[in-house]
PDB file of C-alpha atoms in Angstrom:
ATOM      1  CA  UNK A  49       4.880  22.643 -91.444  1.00 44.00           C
ATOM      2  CA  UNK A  50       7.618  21.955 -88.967  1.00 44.00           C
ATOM      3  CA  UNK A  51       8.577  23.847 -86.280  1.00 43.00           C
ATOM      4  CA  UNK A  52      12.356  25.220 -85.954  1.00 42.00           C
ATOM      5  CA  UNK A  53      13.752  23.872 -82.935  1.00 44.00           C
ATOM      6  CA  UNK A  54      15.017  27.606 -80.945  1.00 45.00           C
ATOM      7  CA  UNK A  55      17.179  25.358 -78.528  1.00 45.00           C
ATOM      8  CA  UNK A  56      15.107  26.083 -75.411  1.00 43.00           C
ATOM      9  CA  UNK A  57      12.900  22.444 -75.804  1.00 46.00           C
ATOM     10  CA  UNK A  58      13.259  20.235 -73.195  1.00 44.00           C
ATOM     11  CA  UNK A  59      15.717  17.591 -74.732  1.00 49.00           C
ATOM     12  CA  UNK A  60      16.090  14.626 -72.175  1.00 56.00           C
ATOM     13  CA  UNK A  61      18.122  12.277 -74.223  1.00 62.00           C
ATOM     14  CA  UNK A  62      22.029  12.805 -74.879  1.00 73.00           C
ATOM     15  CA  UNK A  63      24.766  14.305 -73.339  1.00 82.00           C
ATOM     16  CA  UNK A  64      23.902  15.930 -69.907  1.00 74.00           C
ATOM     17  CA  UNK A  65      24.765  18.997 -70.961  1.00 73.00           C
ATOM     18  CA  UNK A  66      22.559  19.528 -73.882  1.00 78.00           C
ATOM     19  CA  UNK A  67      19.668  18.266 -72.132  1.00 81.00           C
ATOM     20  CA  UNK A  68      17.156  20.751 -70.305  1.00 80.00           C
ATOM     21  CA  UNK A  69      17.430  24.489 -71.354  1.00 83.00           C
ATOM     22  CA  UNK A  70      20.720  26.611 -70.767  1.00 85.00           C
ATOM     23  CA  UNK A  71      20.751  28.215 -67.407  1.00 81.00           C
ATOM     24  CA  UNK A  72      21.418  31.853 -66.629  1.00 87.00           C
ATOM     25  CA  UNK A  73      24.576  32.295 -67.340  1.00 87.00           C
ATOM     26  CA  UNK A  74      25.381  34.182 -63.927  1.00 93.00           C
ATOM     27  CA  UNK A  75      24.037  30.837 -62.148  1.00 90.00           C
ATOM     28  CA  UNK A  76      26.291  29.045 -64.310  1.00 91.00           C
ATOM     29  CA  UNK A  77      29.366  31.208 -63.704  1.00 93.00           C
ATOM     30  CA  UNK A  78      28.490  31.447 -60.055  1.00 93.00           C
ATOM     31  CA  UNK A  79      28.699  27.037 -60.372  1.00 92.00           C
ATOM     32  CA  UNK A  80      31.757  27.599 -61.794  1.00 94.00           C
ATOM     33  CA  UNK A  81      33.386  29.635 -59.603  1.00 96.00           C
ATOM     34  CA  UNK A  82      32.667  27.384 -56.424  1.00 94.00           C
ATOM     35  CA  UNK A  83      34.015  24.834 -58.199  1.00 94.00           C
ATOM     36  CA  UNK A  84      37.298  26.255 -58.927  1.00 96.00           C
ATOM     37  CA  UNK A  85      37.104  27.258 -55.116  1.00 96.00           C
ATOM     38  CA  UNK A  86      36.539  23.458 -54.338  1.00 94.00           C
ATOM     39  CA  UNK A  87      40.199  22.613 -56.697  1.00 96.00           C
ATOM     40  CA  UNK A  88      41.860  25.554 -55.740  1.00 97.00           C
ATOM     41  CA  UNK A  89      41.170  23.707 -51.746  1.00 95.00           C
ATOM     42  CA  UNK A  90      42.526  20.413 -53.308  1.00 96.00           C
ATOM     43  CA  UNK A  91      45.528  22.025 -54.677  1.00 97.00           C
ATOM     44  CA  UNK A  92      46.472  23.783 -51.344  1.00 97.00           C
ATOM     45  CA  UNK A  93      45.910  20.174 -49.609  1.00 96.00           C
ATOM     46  CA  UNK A  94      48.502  18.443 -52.406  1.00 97.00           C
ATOM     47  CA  UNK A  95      51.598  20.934 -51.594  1.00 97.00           C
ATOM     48  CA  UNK A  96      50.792  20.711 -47.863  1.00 95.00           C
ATOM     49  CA  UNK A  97      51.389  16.820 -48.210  1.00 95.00           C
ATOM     50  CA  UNK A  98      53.994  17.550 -50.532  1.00 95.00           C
ATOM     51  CA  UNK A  99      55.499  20.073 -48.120  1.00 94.00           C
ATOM     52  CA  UNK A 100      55.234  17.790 -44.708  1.00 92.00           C
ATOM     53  CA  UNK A 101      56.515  15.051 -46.292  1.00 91.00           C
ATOM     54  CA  UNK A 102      59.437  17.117 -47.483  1.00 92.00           C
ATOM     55  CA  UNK A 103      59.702  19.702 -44.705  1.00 89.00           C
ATOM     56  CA  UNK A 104      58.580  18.594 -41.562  1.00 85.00           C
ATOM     57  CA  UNK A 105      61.684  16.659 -39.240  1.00 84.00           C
ATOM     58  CA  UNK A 106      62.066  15.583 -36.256  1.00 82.00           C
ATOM     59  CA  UNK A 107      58.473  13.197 -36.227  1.00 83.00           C
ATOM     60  CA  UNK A 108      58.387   9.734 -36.608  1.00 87.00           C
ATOM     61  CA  UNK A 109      58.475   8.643 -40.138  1.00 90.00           C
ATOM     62  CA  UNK A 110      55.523   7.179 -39.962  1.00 89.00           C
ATOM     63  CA  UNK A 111      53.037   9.735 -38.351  1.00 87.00           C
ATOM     64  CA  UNK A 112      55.048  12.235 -41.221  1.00 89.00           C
ATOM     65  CA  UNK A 113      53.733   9.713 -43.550  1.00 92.00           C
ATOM     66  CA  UNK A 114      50.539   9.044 -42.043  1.00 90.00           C
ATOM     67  CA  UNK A 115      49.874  12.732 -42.198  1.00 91.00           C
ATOM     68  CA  UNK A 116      50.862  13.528 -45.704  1.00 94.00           C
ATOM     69  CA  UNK A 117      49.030  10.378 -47.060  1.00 94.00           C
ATOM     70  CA  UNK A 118      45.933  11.660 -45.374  1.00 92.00           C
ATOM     71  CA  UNK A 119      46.134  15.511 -46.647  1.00 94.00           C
ATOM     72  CA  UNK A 120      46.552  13.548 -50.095  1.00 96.00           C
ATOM     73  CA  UNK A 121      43.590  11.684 -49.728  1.00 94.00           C
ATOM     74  CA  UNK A 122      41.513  14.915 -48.841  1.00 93.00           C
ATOM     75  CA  UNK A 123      42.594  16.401 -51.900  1.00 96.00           C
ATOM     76  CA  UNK A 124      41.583  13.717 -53.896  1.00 96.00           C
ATOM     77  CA  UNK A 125      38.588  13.830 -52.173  1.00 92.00           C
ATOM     78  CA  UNK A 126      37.999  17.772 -52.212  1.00 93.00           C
ATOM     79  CA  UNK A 127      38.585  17.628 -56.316  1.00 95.00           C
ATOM     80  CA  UNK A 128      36.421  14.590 -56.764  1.00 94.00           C
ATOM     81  CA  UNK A 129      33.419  16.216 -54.696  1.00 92.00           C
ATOM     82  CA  UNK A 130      34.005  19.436 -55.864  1.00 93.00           C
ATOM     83  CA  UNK A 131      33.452  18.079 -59.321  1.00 95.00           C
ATOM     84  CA  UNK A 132      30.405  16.287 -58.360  1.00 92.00           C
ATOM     85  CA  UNK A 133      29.469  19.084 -56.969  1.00 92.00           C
ATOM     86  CA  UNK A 134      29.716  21.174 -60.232  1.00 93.00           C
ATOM     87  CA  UNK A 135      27.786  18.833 -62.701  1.00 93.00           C
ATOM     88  CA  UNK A 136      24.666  18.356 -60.578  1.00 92.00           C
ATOM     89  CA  UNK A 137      23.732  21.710 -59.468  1.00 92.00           C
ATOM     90  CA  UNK A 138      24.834  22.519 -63.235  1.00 93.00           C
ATOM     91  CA  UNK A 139      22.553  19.622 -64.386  1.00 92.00           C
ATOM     92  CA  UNK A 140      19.905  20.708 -62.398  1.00 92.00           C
ATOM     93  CA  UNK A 141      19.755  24.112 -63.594  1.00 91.00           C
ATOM     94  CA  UNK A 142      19.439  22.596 -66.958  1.00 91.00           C
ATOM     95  CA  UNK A 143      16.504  21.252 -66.085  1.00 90.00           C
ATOM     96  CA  UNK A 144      14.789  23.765 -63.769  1.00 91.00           C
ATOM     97  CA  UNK A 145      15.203  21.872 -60.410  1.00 90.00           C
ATOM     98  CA  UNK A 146      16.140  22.689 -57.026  1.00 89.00           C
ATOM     99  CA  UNK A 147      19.181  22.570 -56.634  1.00 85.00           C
ATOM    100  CA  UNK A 148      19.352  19.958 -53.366  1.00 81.00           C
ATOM    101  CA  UNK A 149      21.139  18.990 -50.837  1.00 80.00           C
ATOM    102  CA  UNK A 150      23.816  16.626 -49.942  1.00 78.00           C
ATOM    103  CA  UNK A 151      25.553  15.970 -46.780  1.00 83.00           C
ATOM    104  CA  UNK A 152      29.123  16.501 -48.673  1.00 83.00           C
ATOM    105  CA  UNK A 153      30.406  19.168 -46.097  1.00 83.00           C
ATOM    106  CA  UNK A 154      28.923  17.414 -43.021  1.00 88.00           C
ATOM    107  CA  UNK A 155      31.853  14.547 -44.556  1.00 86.00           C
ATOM    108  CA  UNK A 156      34.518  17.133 -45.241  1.00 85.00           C
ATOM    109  CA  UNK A 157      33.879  18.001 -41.755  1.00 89.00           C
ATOM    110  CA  UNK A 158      34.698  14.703 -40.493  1.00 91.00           C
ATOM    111  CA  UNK A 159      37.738  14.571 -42.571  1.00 88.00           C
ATOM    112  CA  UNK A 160      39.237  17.839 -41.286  1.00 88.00           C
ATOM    113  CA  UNK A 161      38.368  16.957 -37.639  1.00 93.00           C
ATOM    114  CA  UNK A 162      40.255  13.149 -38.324  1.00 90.00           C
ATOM    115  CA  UNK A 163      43.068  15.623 -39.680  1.00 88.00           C
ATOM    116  CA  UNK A 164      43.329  18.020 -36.881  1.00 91.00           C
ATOM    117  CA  UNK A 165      43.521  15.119 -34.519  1.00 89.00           C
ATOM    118  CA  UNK A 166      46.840  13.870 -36.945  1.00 85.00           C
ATOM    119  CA  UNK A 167      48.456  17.414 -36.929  1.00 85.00           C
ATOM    120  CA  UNK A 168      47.779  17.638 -33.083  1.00 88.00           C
ATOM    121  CA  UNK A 169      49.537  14.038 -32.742  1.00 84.00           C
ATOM    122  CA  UNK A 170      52.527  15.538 -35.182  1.00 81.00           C
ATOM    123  CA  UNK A 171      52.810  18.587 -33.210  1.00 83.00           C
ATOM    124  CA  UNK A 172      52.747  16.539 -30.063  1.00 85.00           C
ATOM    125  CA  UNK A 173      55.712  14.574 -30.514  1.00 82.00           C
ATOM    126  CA  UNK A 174      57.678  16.911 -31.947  1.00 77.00           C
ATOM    127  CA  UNK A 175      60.779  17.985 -30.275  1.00 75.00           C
ATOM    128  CA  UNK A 176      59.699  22.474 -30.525  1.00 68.00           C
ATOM    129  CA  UNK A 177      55.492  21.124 -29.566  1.00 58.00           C
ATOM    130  CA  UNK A 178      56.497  19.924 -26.023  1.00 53.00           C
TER     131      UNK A 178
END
């Protein structure tokens, strides 16, 4: 007699997200949520570039530039990591593992300090930051 498969077996071939057992759903909301924290970050970092690159006179083109390139970058990065992010603590819950760590924020970190340095330089040679 075969057994009726109740869609808790540990399936380890396929799609990622049919493999393992589904997680608590408040773990997987709680995933969920972060990650929409992590693009709703990335979104904020688009208009800023968007908004020095329109709004902010009186700098040298370039270091305008320079600074709205990099706050694009960062949102790329932020909604690339925040993905990341997302599928492998969701992927691990699937399969009943820690969750982990990785150094992303110790890198974000590094990011915003290489982007406070920029601003600093913007409001530095600005004619209303001397």
């Amino acid at each position: 007699m075969a057994e009726e498969s109740n869609g808790l077996d540990d399936r380890r071939t396929g799609a990622w997200w049919a493999q393992g057992q589904e997680p608590d759903y408040r773990a997987t909301l709680a995933n969920e949520r972060t990650f929409l924290a992590w693009s709703r970050t990335a979104l904020a970092l688009l208009a800023s570039s968007l908004a020095v690159l329109q709004l902010v006179t009186g700098v040298p083109e370039a270091l305008r530039l320079a600074l709205s390139c990099l706050l694009a970058a960062l949102s790329l990065a932020t909604t690339v990591l925040g993905y990341a992010q997302w599928r492998i603590r969701q992927q691990r819950m699937r399969m009943g593992l820690p969750l982990g760590h990785v150094p992303v924020q110790a890198v974000l970190t590094a990011a915003f300090l290489v982007l406070t340095g920029v601003v600093s330089a913007v409001i530095a040679v600005s004619p209303g930051g001397r």
